[in-house]
Amino acid sequence: MSKITFEELLDAGVHFGHLKRKWNPAMAPYIFMERNGIHIIDLEKTIEKLEEAASAMKHIARSGKKILFVATKKQAKEIVAEKVKQINMPFVVERWPGGMLTNFPTIRKAVKKMTSIDKMATDGTFANLSKREKLQITRQRAKLEKLLGSIADLTRLPSAIFVVDVCKENIAVREAKRLGIPVFAMVDTNSDPSDIDFPIPANDDASKSISVIVDYLCKAIEEGLNERKLEKDKEPSVKDKKEIRRELETKALPDSVIKAIVEEEEEIEPETETKRKIYFGDDEESEGQLISDELEEEEAEEETEEESGEEKEE
């Protein structure tokens, strides 16, 4: 993936901050200058921090973990939803459900409820309900879809979250920090970057600025997912692993032992059949004769024992 350039960020207006009177002193290291009462963000710092964030996100994606994108502000909703859907990552672009991270089991129950409603529609249960019940369930399903539809596949807590506006999504940031989940975020000149693990100094109000940052991060995640797929394809299957293990085990064994293993696996002759031939030979008649002789001997011994027992009694 090619690195982002200074010109790309400049054209997107990433460098425009807020009015001087709205600034947060904690953002001082990322501010280049002030112009016409507006703070200008240092794009060199933006590139540095963006590369760090992209590298970390790529590593998370390569390990098979999920990153939750949060962008409920009007300018970012459609941009984030469109780009994040392409990489199959969860996102929240409507109102942030309070306790979504800190009370995750309850959120999962709501998602399961939505799934059960879908099942009712397919298995015919829905047809047996009254019109009023159908309407109530349909409305409930629509509400759940709006709030939780984009996180339906999130079966466990995300490994990280990305936030477009720290000030607006402060609840999401607090929940993530409480659970020790790393936070990636676009931080404008009015934001506090001290609680953010991977701050990206950038204009979080302009749609072009949001688009260029989110697009770059999504490409990094996609690259990580592709690398993970290639690694999985290179891994030998279970059958291949067995063959490799067998080959390694047999290499160090003598030829006689290897031959015995092969004969045993191919089941040339059952063990019982081999014993029969050793004792009786290949002739079935002789086998029968030997068995009958053994029976006669046993009967004779029993008669002798009975006679000796009678003599003792006398």
Short mmCIF file of C-alpha atoms in Angstrom, two decimals:
data_model
loop_
_atom_site.label_atom_id
_atom_site.label_comp_id
_atom_site.label_asym_id
_atom_site.label_seq_id
_atom_site.Cartn_x
_atom_site.Cartn_y
_atom_site.Cartn_z
CA MET A 1 0.00 0.00 0.00
CA SER A 2 1.42 3.37 -1.04
CA LYS A 3 1.92 5.98 1.66
CA ILE A 4 -0.37 8.97 1.80
CA THR A 5 1.13 12.24 0.58
CA PHE A 6 1.18 15.74 2.01
CA GLU A 7 -0.66 17.03 -1.09
CA GLU A 8 -3.52 14.54 -0.69
CA LEU A 9 -4.15 15.69 2.86
CA LEU A 10 -3.83 19.34 1.86
CA ASP A 11 -6.35 18.96 -0.99
CA ALA A 12 -8.83 17.27 1.37
CA GLY A 13 -8.59 20.13 3.89
CA VAL A 14 -7.28 17.90 6.65
CA HIS A 15 -5.18 20.81 7.99
CA PHE A 16 -8.10 23.09 8.93
CA GLY A 17 -8.75 23.19 12.67
CA HIS A 18 -11.28 25.06 14.80
CA LEU A 19 -11.36 28.68 15.90
CA LYS A 20 -8.59 29.66 18.28
CA ARG A 21 -11.02 30.30 21.13
CA LYS A 22 -12.30 26.70 20.91
CA TRP A 23 -8.92 24.99 21.00
CA ASN A 24 -7.77 22.42 23.55
CA PRO A 25 -4.24 23.14 24.90
CA ALA A 26 -3.48 19.40 24.80
CA MET A 27 -3.49 19.68 20.98
CA ALA A 28 -0.61 22.20 20.98
CA PRO A 29 2.02 19.66 19.76
CA TYR A 30 -0.05 19.04 16.61
CA ILE A 31 -0.79 22.68 15.69
CA PHE A 32 1.41 24.28 13.02
CA MET A 33 0.19 27.88 13.18
CA GLU A 34 -2.78 30.20 13.53
CA ARG A 35 -4.28 31.96 10.54
CA ASN A 36 -7.27 34.35 10.53
CA GLY A 37 -8.27 33.14 13.99
CA ILE A 38 -8.21 29.46 12.91
CA HIS A 39 -5.63 26.89 14.00
CA ILE A 40 -3.79 25.03 11.24
CA ILE A 41 -2.88 21.39 11.91
CA ASP A 42 0.69 20.24 11.20
CA LEU A 43 0.22 17.74 8.36
CA GLU A 44 3.66 16.22 8.91
CA LYS A 45 2.46 15.11 12.33
CA THR A 46 -0.78 13.90 10.75
CA ILE A 47 1.12 11.69 8.28
CA GLU A 48 3.29 10.29 11.08
CA LYS A 49 0.32 9.45 13.31
CA LEU A 50 -1.77 8.14 10.42
CA GLU A 51 0.99 5.70 9.43
CA GLU A 52 1.24 4.47 13.03
CA ALA A 53 -2.52 3.92 13.21
CA ALA A 54 -2.63 2.19 9.81
CA SER A 55 0.18 -0.18 10.80
CA ALA A 56 -1.53 -1.08 14.09
CA MET A 57 -4.90 -1.64 12.39
CA LYS A 58 -3.28 -3.82 9.75
CA HIS A 59 -1.72 -5.97 12.48
CA ILE A 60 -5.08 -6.33 14.26
CA ALA A 61 -6.84 -7.33 11.02
CA ARG A 62 -4.09 -9.82 10.16
CA SER A 63 -4.62 -11.53 13.52
CA GLY A 64 -8.31 -12.03 12.65
CA LYS A 65 -9.75 -9.56 15.16
CA LYS A 66 -12.45 -6.92 14.70
CA ILE A 67 -12.23 -3.12 14.77
CA LEU A 68 -15.43 -1.20 15.54
CA PHE A 69 -15.91 2.08 13.64
CA VAL A 70 -17.97 4.78 15.36
CA ALA A 71 -19.22 7.83 13.44
CA THR A 72 -22.66 9.18 14.35
CA LYS A 73 -22.16 12.73 13.09
CA LYS A 74 -24.00 13.68 9.90
CA GLN A 75 -20.91 14.33 7.75
CA ALA A 76 -19.36 10.94 8.53
CA LYS A 77 -22.31 8.50 8.55
CA GLU A 78 -22.52 7.58 4.89
CA ILE A 79 -18.76 7.72 4.31
CA VAL A 80 -17.96 5.32 7.15
CA ALA A 81 -20.86 2.95 6.41
CA GLU A 82 -19.93 2.66 2.73
CA LYS A 83 -16.19 2.13 3.21
CA VAL A 84 -16.35 -0.13 6.27
CA LYS A 85 -18.95 -2.46 4.72
CA GLN A 86 -16.43 -3.30 2.00
CA ILE A 87 -13.96 -4.72 4.52
CA ASN A 88 -16.65 -6.48 6.59
CA MET A 89 -15.96 -4.66 9.84
CA PRO A 90 -18.66 -3.63 12.37
CA PHE A 91 -19.71 0.01 12.60
CA VAL A 92 -22.11 2.33 14.44
CA VAL A 93 -23.45 5.30 12.49
CA GLU A 94 -26.70 5.86 14.38
CA ARG A 95 -27.06 6.74 18.05
CA TRP A 96 -24.48 5.01 20.23
CA PRO A 97 -26.34 2.46 22.42
CA GLY A 98 -25.24 3.23 25.98
CA GLY A 99 -23.42 0.27 27.50
CA MET A 100 -22.71 -1.29 24.14
CA LEU A 101 -19.22 -2.28 25.29
CA THR A 102 -19.54 -2.30 29.08
CA ASN A 103 -22.86 -4.19 28.92
CA PHE A 104 -22.12 -6.25 25.83
CA PRO A 105 -24.10 -9.40 26.85
CA THR A 106 -27.34 -7.35 26.85
CA ILE A 107 -26.55 -6.01 23.39
CA ARG A 108 -25.97 -9.57 22.18
CA LYS A 109 -29.41 -10.56 23.52
CA ALA A 110 -30.99 -7.77 21.48
CA VAL A 111 -29.15 -9.00 18.37
CA LYS A 112 -30.36 -12.56 19.04
CA LYS A 113 -33.91 -11.23 19.37
CA MET A 114 -33.57 -9.64 15.95
CA THR A 115 -32.36 -12.96 14.55
CA SER A 116 -35.30 -14.83 16.12
CA ILE A 117 -37.74 -12.39 14.47
CA ASP A 118 -36.11 -13.15 11.12
CA LYS A 119 -36.51 -16.86 11.83
CA MET A 120 -40.21 -16.37 12.57
CA ALA A 121 -40.66 -14.83 9.14
CA THR A 122 -39.06 -17.80 7.40
CA ASP A 123 -40.49 -20.77 9.35
CA GLY A 124 -44.14 -19.71 8.98
CA THR A 125 -44.72 -18.56 12.58
CA PHE A 126 -45.32 -15.02 11.36
CA ALA A 127 -48.32 -16.13 9.29
CA ASN A 128 -50.20 -17.30 12.40
CA LEU A 129 -50.02 -13.90 14.13
CA SER A 130 -52.66 -11.20 14.02
CA LYS A 131 -52.15 -8.03 11.98
CA ARG A 132 -51.49 -5.99 15.09
CA GLU A 133 -48.86 -8.41 16.38
CA LYS A 134 -47.19 -8.50 12.98
CA LEU A 135 -47.04 -4.70 12.89
CA GLN A 136 -45.55 -4.50 16.39
CA ILE A 137 -42.89 -7.11 15.63
CA THR A 138 -42.04 -5.49 12.28
CA ARG A 139 -41.56 -2.10 13.94
CA GLN A 140 -39.43 -3.66 16.66
CA ARG A 141 -37.32 -5.40 14.03
CA ALA A 142 -36.82 -2.16 12.10
CA LYS A 143 -35.73 -0.35 15.26
CA LEU A 144 -33.24 -3.07 16.17
CA GLU A 145 -31.92 -3.14 12.62
CA LYS A 146 -31.34 0.60 12.65
CA LEU A 147 -29.41 0.50 15.94
CA LEU A 148 -27.71 -2.89 15.83
CA GLY A 149 -27.87 -4.15 12.26
CA SER A 150 -24.27 -3.21 11.50
CA ILE A 151 -22.94 -5.11 14.54
CA ALA A 152 -25.04 -8.27 14.12
CA ASP A 153 -21.90 -10.29 13.31
CA LEU A 154 -19.98 -8.96 16.32
CA THR A 155 -20.02 -12.04 18.57
CA ARG A 156 -17.43 -10.71 21.02
CA LEU A 157 -15.98 -7.39 22.13
CA PRO A 158 -13.95 -5.63 19.42
CA SER A 159 -10.18 -5.56 19.74
CA ALA A 160 -10.14 -1.81 18.99
CA ILE A 161 -12.47 1.06 18.10
CA PHE A 162 -12.05 3.93 15.65
CA VAL A 163 -13.82 7.22 16.37
CA VAL A 164 -14.28 10.12 13.96
CA ASP A 165 -15.12 12.83 16.53
CA VAL A 166 -13.79 12.36 20.07
CA CYS A 167 -16.02 15.07 21.55
CA LYS A 168 -19.22 13.68 20.05
CA GLU A 169 -18.39 10.02 20.75
CA ASN A 170 -17.10 10.60 24.29
CA ILE A 171 -19.30 7.83 25.75
CA ALA A 172 -17.86 5.26 23.34
CA VAL A 173 -14.33 6.39 24.21
CA ARG A 174 -15.02 6.15 27.96
CA GLU A 175 -16.47 2.64 27.65
CA ALA A 176 -13.50 1.47 25.59
CA LYS A 177 -11.00 2.93 28.06
CA ARG A 178 -12.80 1.27 30.98
CA LEU A 179 -12.43 -2.12 29.30
CA GLY A 180 -8.86 -1.51 28.12
CA ILE A 181 -9.82 -1.52 24.42
CA PRO A 182 -7.37 0.53 22.27
CA VAL A 183 -8.89 3.69 20.77
CA PHE A 184 -8.02 5.11 17.34
CA ALA A 185 -9.47 8.54 16.63
CA MET A 186 -9.42 11.63 14.47
CA VAL A 187 -8.65 14.50 16.85
CA ASP A 188 -9.40 18.09 15.85
CA THR A 189 -7.93 21.16 17.57
CA ASN A 190 -10.86 21.24 20.04
CA SER A 191 -10.30 17.61 21.15
CA ASP A 192 -8.34 16.08 24.02
CA PRO A 193 -5.92 13.46 22.63
CA SER A 194 -4.67 12.35 26.06
CA ASP A 195 -7.18 9.47 26.34
CA ILE A 196 -6.60 8.27 22.78
CA ASP A 197 -4.10 5.47 22.13
CA PHE A 198 -3.65 6.34 18.44
CA PRO A 199 -4.61 10.00 17.86
CA ILE A 200 -4.71 11.24 14.25
CA PRO A 201 -4.67 15.08 14.19
CA ALA A 202 -7.12 15.99 11.43
CA ASN A 203 -10.17 18.01 10.51
CA ASP A 204 -13.10 15.90 11.76
CA ASP A 205 -15.83 18.16 10.33
CA ALA A 206 -15.16 18.22 6.57
CA SER A 207 -16.47 15.20 4.65
CA LYS A 208 -13.42 15.13 2.33
CA SER A 209 -11.06 15.04 5.29
CA ILE A 210 -13.02 12.22 6.95
CA SER A 211 -13.15 10.31 3.66
CA VAL A 212 -9.40 10.43 2.98
CA ILE A 213 -8.49 9.31 6.53
CA VAL A 214 -11.07 6.51 6.73
CA ASP A 215 -10.24 5.32 3.21
CA TYR A 216 -6.54 5.04 4.03
CA LEU A 217 -7.20 3.09 7.23
CA CYS A 218 -9.65 0.76 5.47
CA LYS A 219 -7.02 -0.02 2.83
CA ALA A 220 -4.55 -0.91 5.59
CA ILE A 221 -7.13 -3.23 7.18
CA GLU A 222 -7.91 -4.82 3.82
CA GLU A 223 -4.21 -5.45 3.28
CA GLY A 224 -4.00 -7.15 6.68
CA LEU A 225 -7.01 -9.34 5.85
CA ASN A 226 -5.45 -10.35 2.51
CA GLU A 227 -2.19 -11.30 4.23
CA ARG A 228 -4.13 -13.41 6.71
CA LYS A 229 -5.90 -15.18 3.85
CA LEU A 230 -2.58 -15.93 2.11
CA GLU A 231 -1.11 -17.32 5.33
CA LYS A 232 -4.12 -19.61 5.75
CA ASP A 233 -3.84 -20.83 2.15
CA LYS A 234 -0.18 -21.70 2.69
CA GLU A 235 -0.89 -23.75 5.80
CA PRO A 236 -1.05 -27.52 5.09
CA SER A 237 -4.39 -29.23 5.48
CA VAL A 238 -5.04 -31.88 8.16
CA LYS A 239 -4.40 -34.63 5.60
CA ASP A 240 -1.12 -33.04 4.52
CA LYS A 241 -0.04 -32.68 8.15
CA LYS A 242 -0.67 -36.41 8.75
CA GLU A 243 1.36 -37.35 5.67
CA ILE A 244 4.22 -35.07 6.73
CA ARG A 245 4.20 -36.53 10.26
CA ARG A 246 4.17 -40.09 8.89
CA GLU A 247 7.04 -39.29 6.54
CA LEU A 248 9.12 -37.80 9.36
CA GLU A 249 8.38 -40.74 11.66
CA THR A 250 9.25 -43.39 9.07
CA LYS A 251 12.44 -41.73 7.79
CA ALA A 252 14.39 -42.69 10.91
CA LEU A 253 13.02 -46.26 11.12
CA PRO A 254 14.69 -49.40 9.68
CA ASP A 255 13.23 -50.90 6.49
CA SER A 256 11.92 -53.96 8.35
CA VAL A 257 9.91 -51.81 10.77
CA ILE A 258 8.54 -49.63 7.95
CA LYS A 259 7.45 -52.78 6.10
CA ALA A 260 5.68 -54.05 9.21
CA ILE A 261 3.85 -50.73 9.62
CA VAL A 262 2.73 -50.76 5.99
CA GLU A 263 1.54 -54.36 6.23
CA GLU A 264 -0.41 -53.58 9.39
CA GLU A 265 -2.08 -50.50 7.86
CA GLU A 266 -2.97 -52.29 4.64
CA GLU A 267 -4.43 -55.17 6.69
CA ILE A 268 -3.00 -57.90 4.51
CA GLU A 269 -4.37 -60.59 6.85
CA PRO A 270 -6.33 -60.33 10.10
CA GLU A 271 -4.46 -61.42 13.23
CA THR A 272 -6.90 -64.23 14.02
CA GLU A 273 -6.55 -65.71 10.54
CA THR A 274 -2.75 -65.70 10.81
CA LYS A 275 -2.91 -67.55 14.14
CA ARG A 276 -5.29 -70.14 12.66
CA LYS A 277 -2.84 -70.93 9.89
CA ILE A 278 0.06 -71.17 12.32
CA TYR A 279 -1.80 -73.68 14.50
CA PHE A 280 -3.79 -75.62 11.93
CA GLY A 281 -2.33 -74.90 8.50
CA ASP A 282 -4.32 -74.06 5.39
CA ASP A 283 -6.40 -77.28 5.35
CA GLU A 284 -9.84 -76.74 6.90
CA GLU A 285 -10.42 -80.55 7.22
CA SER A 286 -7.27 -81.01 9.27
CA GLU A 287 -8.39 -78.12 11.43
CA GLY A 288 -11.70 -79.85 12.09
CA GLN A 289 -9.95 -83.14 12.82
CA LEU A 290 -7.64 -81.49 15.35
CA ILE A 291 -10.55 -79.87 17.11
CA SER A 292 -12.49 -83.17 17.33
CA ASP A 293 -9.37 -84.95 18.67
CA GLU A 294 -9.06 -82.30 21.36
CA LEU A 295 -12.71 -82.79 22.35
CA GLU A 296 -12.27 -86.60 22.61
CA GLU A 297 -9.22 -86.12 24.82
CA GLU A 298 -11.16 -83.76 27.09
CA GLU A 299 -14.05 -86.30 27.39
CA ALA A 300 -11.61 -89.10 28.24
CA GLU A 301 -10.00 -86.98 30.93
CA GLU A 302 -13.41 -86.18 32.44
CA GLU A 303 -14.33 -89.92 32.55
CA THR A 304 -11.03 -90.74 34.26
CA GLU A 305 -11.61 -88.01 36.86
CA GLU A 306 -15.14 -89.34 37.57
CA GLU A 307 -13.85 -92.94 38.03
CA SER A 308 -11.10 -91.82 40.39
CA GLY A 309 -13.67 -89.80 42.36
CA GLU A 310 -15.93 -92.84 42.74
CA GLU A 311 -13.01 -94.98 43.96
CA LYS A 312 -12.20 -92.40 46.64
CA GLU A 313 -15.80 -92.43 47.86
CA GLU A 314 -15.71 -96.25 48.21
#
